PDB file of C-alpha atoms in Angstrom:
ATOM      1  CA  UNK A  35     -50.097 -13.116  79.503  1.00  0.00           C
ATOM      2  CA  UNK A  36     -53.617 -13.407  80.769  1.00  0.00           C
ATOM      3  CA  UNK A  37     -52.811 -11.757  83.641  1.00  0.00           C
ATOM      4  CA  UNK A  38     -52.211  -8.565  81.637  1.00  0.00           C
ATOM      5  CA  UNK A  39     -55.326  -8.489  79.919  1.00  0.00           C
ATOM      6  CA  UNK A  40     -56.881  -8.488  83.144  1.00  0.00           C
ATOM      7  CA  UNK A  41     -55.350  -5.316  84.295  1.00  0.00           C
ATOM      8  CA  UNK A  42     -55.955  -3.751  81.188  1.00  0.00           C
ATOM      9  CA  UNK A  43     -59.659  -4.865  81.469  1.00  0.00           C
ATOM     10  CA  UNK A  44     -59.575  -3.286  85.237  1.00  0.00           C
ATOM     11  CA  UNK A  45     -57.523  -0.203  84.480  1.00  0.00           C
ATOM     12  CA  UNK A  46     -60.674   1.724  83.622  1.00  0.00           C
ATOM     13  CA  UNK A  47     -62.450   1.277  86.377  1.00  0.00           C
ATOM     14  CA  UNK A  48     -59.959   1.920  89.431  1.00  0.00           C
ATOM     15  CA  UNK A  49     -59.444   5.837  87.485  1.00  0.00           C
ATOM     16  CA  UNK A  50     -63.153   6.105  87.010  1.00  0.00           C
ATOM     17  CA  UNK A  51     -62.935   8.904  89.262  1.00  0.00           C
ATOM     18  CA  UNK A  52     -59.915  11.173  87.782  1.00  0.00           C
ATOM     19  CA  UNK A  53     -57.212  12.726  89.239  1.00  0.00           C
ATOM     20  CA  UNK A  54     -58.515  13.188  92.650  1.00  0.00           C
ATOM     21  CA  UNK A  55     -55.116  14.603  94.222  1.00  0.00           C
ATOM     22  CA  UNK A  56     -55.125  17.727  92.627  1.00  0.00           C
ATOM     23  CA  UNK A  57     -57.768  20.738  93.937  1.00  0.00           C
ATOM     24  CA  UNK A  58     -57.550  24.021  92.402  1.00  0.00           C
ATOM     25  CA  UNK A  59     -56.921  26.820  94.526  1.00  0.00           C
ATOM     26  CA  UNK A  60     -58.765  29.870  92.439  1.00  0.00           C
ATOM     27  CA  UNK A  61     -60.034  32.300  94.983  1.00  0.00           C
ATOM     28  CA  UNK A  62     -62.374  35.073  93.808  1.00  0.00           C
ATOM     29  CA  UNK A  63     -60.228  38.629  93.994  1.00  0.00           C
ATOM     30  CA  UNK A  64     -61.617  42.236  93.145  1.00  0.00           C
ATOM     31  CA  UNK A  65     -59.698  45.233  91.765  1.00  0.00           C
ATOM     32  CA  UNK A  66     -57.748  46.219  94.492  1.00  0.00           C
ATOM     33  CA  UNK A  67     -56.166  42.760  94.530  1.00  0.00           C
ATOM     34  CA  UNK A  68     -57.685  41.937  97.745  1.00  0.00           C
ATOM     35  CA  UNK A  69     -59.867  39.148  98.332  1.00  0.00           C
ATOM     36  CA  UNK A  70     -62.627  38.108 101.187  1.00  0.00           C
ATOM     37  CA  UNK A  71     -60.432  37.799 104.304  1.00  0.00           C
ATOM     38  CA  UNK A  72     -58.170  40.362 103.685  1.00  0.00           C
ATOM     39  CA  UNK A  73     -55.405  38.249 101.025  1.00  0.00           C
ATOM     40  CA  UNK A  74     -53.085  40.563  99.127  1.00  0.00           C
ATOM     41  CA  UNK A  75     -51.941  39.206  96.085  1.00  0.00           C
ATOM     42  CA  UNK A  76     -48.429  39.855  96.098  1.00  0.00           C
ATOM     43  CA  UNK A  77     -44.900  38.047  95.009  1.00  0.00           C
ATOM     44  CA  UNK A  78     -43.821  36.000  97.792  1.00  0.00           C
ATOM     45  CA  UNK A  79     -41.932  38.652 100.230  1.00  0.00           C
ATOM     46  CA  UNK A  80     -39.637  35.640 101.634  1.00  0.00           C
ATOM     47  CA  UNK A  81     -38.520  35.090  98.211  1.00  0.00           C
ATOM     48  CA  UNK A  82     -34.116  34.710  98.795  1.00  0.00           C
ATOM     49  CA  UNK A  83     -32.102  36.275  95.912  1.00  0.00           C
ATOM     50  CA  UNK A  84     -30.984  33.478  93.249  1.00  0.00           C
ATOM     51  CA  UNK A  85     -27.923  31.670  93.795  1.00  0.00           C
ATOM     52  CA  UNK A  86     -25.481  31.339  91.564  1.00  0.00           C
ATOM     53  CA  UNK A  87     -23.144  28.556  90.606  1.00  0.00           C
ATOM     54  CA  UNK A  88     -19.331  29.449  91.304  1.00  0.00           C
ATOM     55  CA  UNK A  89     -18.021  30.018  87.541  1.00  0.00           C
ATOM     56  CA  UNK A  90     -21.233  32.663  87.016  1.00  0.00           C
ATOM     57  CA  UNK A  91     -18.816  35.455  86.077  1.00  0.00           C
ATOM     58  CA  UNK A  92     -15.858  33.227  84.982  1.00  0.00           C
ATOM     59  CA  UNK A  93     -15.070  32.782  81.449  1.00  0.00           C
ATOM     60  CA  UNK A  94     -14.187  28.984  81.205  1.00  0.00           C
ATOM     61  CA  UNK A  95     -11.446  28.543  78.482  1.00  0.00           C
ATOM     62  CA  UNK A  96      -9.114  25.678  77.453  1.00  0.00           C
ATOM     63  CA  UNK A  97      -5.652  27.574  78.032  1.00  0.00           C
ATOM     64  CA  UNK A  98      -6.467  28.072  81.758  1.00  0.00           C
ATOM     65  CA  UNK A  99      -5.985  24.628  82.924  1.00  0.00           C
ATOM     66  CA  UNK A 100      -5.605  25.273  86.252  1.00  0.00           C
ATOM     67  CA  UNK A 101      -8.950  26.282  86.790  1.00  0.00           C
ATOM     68  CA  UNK A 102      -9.910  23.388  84.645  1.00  0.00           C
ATOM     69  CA  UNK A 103      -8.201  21.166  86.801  1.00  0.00           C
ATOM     70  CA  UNK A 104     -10.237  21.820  89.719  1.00  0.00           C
ATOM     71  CA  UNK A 105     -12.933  19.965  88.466  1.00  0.00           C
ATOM     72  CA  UNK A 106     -11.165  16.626  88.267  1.00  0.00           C
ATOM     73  CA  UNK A 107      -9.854  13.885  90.320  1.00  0.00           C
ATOM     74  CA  UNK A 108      -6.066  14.162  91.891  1.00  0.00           C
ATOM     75  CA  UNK A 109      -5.832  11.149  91.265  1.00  0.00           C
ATOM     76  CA  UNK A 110      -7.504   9.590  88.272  1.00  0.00           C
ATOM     77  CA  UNK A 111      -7.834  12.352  86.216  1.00  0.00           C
ATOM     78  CA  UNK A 112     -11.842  12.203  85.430  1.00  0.00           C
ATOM     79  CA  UNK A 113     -14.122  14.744  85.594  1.00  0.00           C
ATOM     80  CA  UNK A 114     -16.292  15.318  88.334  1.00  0.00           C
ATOM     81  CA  UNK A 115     -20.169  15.149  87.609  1.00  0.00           C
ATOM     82  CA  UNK A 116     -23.014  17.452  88.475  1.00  0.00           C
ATOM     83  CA  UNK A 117     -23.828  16.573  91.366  1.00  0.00           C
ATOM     84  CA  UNK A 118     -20.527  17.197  92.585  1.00  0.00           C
ATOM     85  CA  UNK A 119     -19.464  19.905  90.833  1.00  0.00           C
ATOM     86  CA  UNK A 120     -22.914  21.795  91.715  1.00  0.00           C
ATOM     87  CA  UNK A 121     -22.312  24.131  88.594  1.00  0.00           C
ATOM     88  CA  UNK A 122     -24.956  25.195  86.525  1.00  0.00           C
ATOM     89  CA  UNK A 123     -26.118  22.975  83.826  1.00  0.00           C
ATOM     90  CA  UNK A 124     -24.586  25.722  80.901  1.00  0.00           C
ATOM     91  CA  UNK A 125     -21.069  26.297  83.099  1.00  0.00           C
ATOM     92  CA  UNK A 126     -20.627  22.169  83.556  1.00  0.00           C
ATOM     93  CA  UNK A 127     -21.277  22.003  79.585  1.00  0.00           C
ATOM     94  CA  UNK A 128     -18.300  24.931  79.237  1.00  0.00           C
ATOM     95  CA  UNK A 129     -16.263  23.226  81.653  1.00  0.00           C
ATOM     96  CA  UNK A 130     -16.272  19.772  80.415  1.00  0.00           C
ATOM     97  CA  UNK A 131     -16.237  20.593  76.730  1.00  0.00           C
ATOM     98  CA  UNK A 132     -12.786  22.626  77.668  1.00  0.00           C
ATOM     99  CA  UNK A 133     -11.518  19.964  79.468  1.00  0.00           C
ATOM    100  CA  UNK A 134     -11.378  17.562  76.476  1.00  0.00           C
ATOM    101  CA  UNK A 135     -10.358  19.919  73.953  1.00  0.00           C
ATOM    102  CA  UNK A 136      -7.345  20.387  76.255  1.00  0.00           C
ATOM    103  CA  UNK A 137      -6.472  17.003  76.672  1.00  0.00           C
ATOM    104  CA  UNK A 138      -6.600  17.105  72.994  1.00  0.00           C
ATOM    105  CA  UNK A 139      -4.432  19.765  71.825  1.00  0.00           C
ATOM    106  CA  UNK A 140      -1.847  19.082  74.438  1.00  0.00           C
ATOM    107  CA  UNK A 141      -2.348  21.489  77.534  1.00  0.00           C
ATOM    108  CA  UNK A 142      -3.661  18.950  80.167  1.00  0.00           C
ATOM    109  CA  UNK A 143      -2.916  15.606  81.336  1.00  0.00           C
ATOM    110  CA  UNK A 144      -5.671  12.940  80.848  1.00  0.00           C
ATOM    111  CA  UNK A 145      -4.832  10.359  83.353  1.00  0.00           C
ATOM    112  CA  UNK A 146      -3.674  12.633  86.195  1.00  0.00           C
ATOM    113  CA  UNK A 147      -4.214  16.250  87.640  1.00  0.00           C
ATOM    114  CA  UNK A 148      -0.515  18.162  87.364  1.00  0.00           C
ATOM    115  CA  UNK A 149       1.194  18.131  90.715  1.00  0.00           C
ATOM    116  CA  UNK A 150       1.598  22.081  90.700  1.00  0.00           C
ATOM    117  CA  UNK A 151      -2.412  22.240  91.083  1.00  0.00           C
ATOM    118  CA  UNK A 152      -2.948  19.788  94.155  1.00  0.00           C
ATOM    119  CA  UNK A 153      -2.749  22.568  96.553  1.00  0.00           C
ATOM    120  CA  UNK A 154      -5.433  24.654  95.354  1.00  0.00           C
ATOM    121  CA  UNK A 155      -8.287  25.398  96.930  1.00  0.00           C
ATOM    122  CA  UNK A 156     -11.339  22.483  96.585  1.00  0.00           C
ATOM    123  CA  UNK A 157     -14.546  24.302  94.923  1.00  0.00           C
ATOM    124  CA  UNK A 158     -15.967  20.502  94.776  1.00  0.00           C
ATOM    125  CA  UNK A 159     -18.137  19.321  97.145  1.00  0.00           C
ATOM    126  CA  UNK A 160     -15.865  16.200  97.660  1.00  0.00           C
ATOM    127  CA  UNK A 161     -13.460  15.347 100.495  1.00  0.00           C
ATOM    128  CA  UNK A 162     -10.526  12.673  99.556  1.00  0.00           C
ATOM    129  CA  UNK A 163      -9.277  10.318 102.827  1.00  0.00           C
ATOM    130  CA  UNK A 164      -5.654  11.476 101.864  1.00  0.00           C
TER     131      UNK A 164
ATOM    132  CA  UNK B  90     -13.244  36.872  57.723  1.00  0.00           C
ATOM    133  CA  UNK B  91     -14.001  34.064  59.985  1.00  0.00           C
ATOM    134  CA  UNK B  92     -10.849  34.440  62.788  1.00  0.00           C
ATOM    135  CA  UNK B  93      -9.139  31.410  63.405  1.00  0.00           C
ATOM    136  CA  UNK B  94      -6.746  29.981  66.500  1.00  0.00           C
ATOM    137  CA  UNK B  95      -3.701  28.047  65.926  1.00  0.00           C
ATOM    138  CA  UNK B  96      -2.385  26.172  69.011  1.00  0.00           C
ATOM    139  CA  UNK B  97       0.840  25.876  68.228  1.00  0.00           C
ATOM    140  CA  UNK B  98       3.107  22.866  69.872  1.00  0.00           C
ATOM    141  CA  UNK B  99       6.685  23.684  68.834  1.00  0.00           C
ATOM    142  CA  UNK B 100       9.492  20.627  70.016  1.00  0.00           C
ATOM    143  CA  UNK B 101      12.162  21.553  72.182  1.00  0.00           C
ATOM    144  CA  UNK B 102      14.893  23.507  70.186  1.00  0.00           C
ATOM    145  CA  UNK B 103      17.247  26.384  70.492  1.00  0.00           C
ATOM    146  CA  UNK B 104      16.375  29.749  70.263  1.00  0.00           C
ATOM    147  CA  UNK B 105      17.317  30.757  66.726  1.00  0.00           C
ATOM    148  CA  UNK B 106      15.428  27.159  65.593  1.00  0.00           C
ATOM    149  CA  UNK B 107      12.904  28.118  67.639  1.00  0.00           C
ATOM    150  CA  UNK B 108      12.465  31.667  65.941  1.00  0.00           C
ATOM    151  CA  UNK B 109      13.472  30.147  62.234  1.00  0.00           C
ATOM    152  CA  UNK B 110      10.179  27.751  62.774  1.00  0.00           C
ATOM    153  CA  UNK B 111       8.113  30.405  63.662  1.00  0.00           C
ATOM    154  CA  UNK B 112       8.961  32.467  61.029  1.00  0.00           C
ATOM    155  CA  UNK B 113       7.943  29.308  58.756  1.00  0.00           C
ATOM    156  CA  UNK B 114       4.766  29.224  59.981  1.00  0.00           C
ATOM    157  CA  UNK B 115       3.638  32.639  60.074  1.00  0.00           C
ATOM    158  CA  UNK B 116       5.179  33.155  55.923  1.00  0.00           C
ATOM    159  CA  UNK B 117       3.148  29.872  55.143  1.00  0.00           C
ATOM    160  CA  UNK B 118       0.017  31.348  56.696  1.00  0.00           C
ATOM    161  CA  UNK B 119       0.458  34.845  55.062  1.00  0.00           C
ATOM    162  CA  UNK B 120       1.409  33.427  51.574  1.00  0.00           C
ATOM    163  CA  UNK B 121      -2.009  31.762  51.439  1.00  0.00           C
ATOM    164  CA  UNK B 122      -3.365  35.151  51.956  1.00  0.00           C
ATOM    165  CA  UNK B 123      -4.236  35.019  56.020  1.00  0.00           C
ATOM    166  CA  UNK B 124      -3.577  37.757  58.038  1.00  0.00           C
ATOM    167  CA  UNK B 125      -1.922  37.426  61.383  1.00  0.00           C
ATOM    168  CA  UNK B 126      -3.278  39.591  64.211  1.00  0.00           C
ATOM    169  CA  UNK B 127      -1.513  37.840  67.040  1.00  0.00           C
ATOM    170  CA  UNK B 128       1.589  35.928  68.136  1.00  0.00           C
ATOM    171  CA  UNK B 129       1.590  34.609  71.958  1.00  0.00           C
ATOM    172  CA  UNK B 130       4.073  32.382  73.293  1.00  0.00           C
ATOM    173  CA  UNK B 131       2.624  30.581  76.641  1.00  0.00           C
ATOM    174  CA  UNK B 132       6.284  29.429  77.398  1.00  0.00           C
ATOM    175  CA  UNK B 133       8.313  26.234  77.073  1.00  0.00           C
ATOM    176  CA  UNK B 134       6.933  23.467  79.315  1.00  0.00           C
ATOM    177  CA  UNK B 135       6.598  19.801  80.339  1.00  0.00           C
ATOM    178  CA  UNK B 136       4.378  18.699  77.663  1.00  0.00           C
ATOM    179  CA  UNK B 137       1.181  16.578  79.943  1.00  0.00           C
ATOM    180  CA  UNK B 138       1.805  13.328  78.131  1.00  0.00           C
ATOM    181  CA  UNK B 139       4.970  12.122  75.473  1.00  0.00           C
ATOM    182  CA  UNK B 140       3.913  12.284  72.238  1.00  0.00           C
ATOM    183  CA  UNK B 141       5.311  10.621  69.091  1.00  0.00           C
ATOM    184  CA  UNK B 142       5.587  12.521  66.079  1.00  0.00           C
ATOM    185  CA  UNK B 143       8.261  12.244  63.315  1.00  0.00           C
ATOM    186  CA  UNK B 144       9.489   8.527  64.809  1.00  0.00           C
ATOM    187  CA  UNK B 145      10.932  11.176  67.649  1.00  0.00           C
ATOM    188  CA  UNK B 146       9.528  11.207  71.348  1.00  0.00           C
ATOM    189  CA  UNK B 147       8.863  14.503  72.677  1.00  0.00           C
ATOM    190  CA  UNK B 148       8.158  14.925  76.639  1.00  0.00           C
ATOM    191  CA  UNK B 149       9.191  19.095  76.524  1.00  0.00           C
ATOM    192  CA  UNK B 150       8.044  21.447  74.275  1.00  0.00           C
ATOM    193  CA  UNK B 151       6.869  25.305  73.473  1.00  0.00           C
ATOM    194  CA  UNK B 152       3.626  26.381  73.355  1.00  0.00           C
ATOM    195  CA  UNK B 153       2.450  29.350  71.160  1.00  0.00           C
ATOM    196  CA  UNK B 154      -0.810  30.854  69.895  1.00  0.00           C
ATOM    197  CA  UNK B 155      -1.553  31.971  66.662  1.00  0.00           C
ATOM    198  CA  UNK B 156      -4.426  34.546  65.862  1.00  0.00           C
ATOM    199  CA  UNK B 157      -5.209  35.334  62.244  1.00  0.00           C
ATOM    200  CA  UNK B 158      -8.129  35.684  59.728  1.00  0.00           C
ATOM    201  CA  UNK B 159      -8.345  33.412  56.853  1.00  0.00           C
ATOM    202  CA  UNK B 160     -10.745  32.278  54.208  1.00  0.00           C
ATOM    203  CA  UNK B 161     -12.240  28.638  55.046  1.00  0.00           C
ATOM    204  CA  UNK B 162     -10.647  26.978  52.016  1.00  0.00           C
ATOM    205  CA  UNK B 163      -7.052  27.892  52.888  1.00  0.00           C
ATOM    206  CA  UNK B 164      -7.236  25.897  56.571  1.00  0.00           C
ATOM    207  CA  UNK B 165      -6.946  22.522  54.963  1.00  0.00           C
ATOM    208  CA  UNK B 166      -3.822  23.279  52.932  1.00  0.00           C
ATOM    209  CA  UNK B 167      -2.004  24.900  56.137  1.00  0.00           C
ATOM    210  CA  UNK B 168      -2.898  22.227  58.354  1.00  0.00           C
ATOM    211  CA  UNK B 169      -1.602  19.631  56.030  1.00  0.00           C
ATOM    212  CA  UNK B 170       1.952  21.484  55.920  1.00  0.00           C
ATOM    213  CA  UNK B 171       2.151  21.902  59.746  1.00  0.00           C
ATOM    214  CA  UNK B 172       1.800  18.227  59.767  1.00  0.00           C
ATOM    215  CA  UNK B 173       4.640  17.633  57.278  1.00  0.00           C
ATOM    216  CA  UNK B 174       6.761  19.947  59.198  1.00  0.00           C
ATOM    217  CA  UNK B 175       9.025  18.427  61.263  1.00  0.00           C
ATOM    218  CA  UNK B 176       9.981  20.385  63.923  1.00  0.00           C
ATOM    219  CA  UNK B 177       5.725  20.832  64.992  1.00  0.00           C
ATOM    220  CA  UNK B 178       4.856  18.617  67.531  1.00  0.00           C
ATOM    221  CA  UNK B 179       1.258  19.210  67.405  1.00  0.00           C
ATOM    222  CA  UNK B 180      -1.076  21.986  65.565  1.00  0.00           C
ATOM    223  CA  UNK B 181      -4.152  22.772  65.911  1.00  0.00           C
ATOM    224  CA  UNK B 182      -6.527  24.801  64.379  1.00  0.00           C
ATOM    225  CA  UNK B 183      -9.779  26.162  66.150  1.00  0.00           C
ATOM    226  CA  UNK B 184     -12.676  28.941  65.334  1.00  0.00           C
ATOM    227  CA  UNK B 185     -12.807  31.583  67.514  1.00  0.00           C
ATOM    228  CA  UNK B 186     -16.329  32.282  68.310  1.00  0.00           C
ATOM    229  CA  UNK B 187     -17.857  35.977  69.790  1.00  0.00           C
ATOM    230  CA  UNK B 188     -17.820  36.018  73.326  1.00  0.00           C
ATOM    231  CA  UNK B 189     -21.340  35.325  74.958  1.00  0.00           C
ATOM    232  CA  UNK B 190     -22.646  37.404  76.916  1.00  0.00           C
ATOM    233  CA  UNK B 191     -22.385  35.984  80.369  1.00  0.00           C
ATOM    234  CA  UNK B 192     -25.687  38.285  81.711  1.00  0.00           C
ATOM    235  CA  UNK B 193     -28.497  35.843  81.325  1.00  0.00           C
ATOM    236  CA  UNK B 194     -26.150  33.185  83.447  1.00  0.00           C
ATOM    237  CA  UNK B 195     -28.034  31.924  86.226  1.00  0.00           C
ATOM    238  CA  UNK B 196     -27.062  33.902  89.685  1.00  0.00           C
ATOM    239  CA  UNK B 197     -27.822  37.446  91.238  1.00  0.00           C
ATOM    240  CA  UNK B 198     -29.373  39.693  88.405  1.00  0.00           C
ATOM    241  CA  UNK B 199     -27.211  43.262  88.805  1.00  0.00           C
TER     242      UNK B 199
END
C-alpha cells in the first residue's frame, strides 16, 4: 500500500519531459510539390495491390455446407478461428454465423465434418498428422 | 411484403405421402393469405444427427425449401401447425434479407 503512493508521488516527475519518442517529420514543400533536396511528394510507388481473403467473391450461405465445412475440424467438428482461417474479419462473421444456423436447422453435423467432404481441398492454413 | 424462407425437414415417406404433406403445407401457408414464389426440393438425405420428434427417431429425411411472402403476424400461427404436424421433422422459418453488395469487400478493387 505505501509502496503505491510512492509511485504515484514519482510518476510526475520521470514524464516531466513528454513523449520524447515521437519527432514530427513536417518538411517545408512549395507548389510544385517538391521540396529542398529534390523530394516529390507522391503515393508510395512500391505500394502491392490489396490482398484479398479467399471467400472475397463467394457468397457464404447455410445450404452450401460443403464449403462451410472447410472451415472446421475433420475431426471434432469446431470451427477454425481467425488466425487460421486468415479470412477477413466480415467473411469469418458470414462464415461462422452460417455454420450455426446450419447445425441448427438440420443441414450439418455438429460434432463431426461429413465423410463425403474429407477429400477436399484444405483452404486452412492447418496441416493434421493423419 | 417481407419474403420469408421455410426450411423444410420432411421424414422419410413414400412418394404420394411425401407429395400429400407438401401439399399440406403449401394450402396452410396460402390459406393464411401468403403467397408462394418457390418450391425446391434439395433431395432425400442422411439427416447429420437423429432427431426425435413425435416419440419417433428419424436418421433419413427430405429436405425442401419454401419461398413465399407473408405478413409478420401470420408466421407464428404457421409455425405452430408445422410443429403439430406429424409427418415434419423439423421447420424452420427464416427472413430473407437483400443481397449485399459484395464490392466494398476487402481485396483487388476492379
Amino acid at each position: 500500500m505505501l509502496c503505491l503512493r510512492e509511485l504515484q508521488r514519482w510518476k510526475p516527475v520521470l514524464c516531466r519531459y513528454g513523449n520524447t519518442g515521437v519527432r514530427s517529420f513536417a518538411v517545408a514543400a512549395d507548389e510544385a510539390g517538391r521540396t529542398e533536396g529534390g523530394l516529390v511528394n507522391m503515393e508510395n510507388p512500391y505500394r502491392e495491390p490489396q490482398k484479398g481473403c479467399v471467400l472475397c467473391d463467394v457468397t457464404v450461405d447455410f445450404k452450401n455446407i460443403q464449403l462451410l465445412s472447410q472451415f472446421i475440424s475433420p475431426h471434432t467438428g469446431r470451427i477454425y478461428g481467425r488466425h487460421i482461417t486468415r479470412l477477413c474479419g466480415r467473411k469469418q462473421k458470414e462464415v461462422s454465423k452460417a455454420i450455426k444456423k446450419a447445425q441448427s436447422m438440420g443441414f450439418m453435423s455438429v460434432t463431426h465434418k461429413h465423410p463425403q467432404f474429407m477429400k477436399d481441398p484444405n483452404i486452412c492454413g492447418i496441416k493434421h498428422l493423419d | 411484403m417481407p419474403r420469408y424462407e421455410l426450411a423444410l425437414i420432411l421424414k422419410q415417406m413414400q412418394r404420394p405421402e411425401t407429395a400429400a404433406a407438401l401439399r399440406r403445407t403449401v394450402e396452410t401457408l396460402m390459406e393464411r393469405g401468403a403467397l408462394v414464389r418457390d418450391l425446391e426440393n434439395l433431395g432425400e438425405r442422411q439427416l447429420p444427427y437423429r432427431m426425435t420428434k413425435h416419440n419417433q427417431r428419424h436418421s433419413r429425411g427430405t429436405y425442401f425449401l419454401v419461398d413465399f411472402y407473408a405478413a409478420p403476424s401470420m408466421l407464428a400461427g404457421v409455425l405452430d401447425h408445422l410443429h403439430r404436424d406429424v409427418d415434419v421433422v423439423r421447420p424452420t422459418l427464416l427472413k430473407k434479407d437483400a443481397q449485399v453488395p459484395n464490392s466494398n469487400c476487402c481485396g483487388p478493387q476492379k
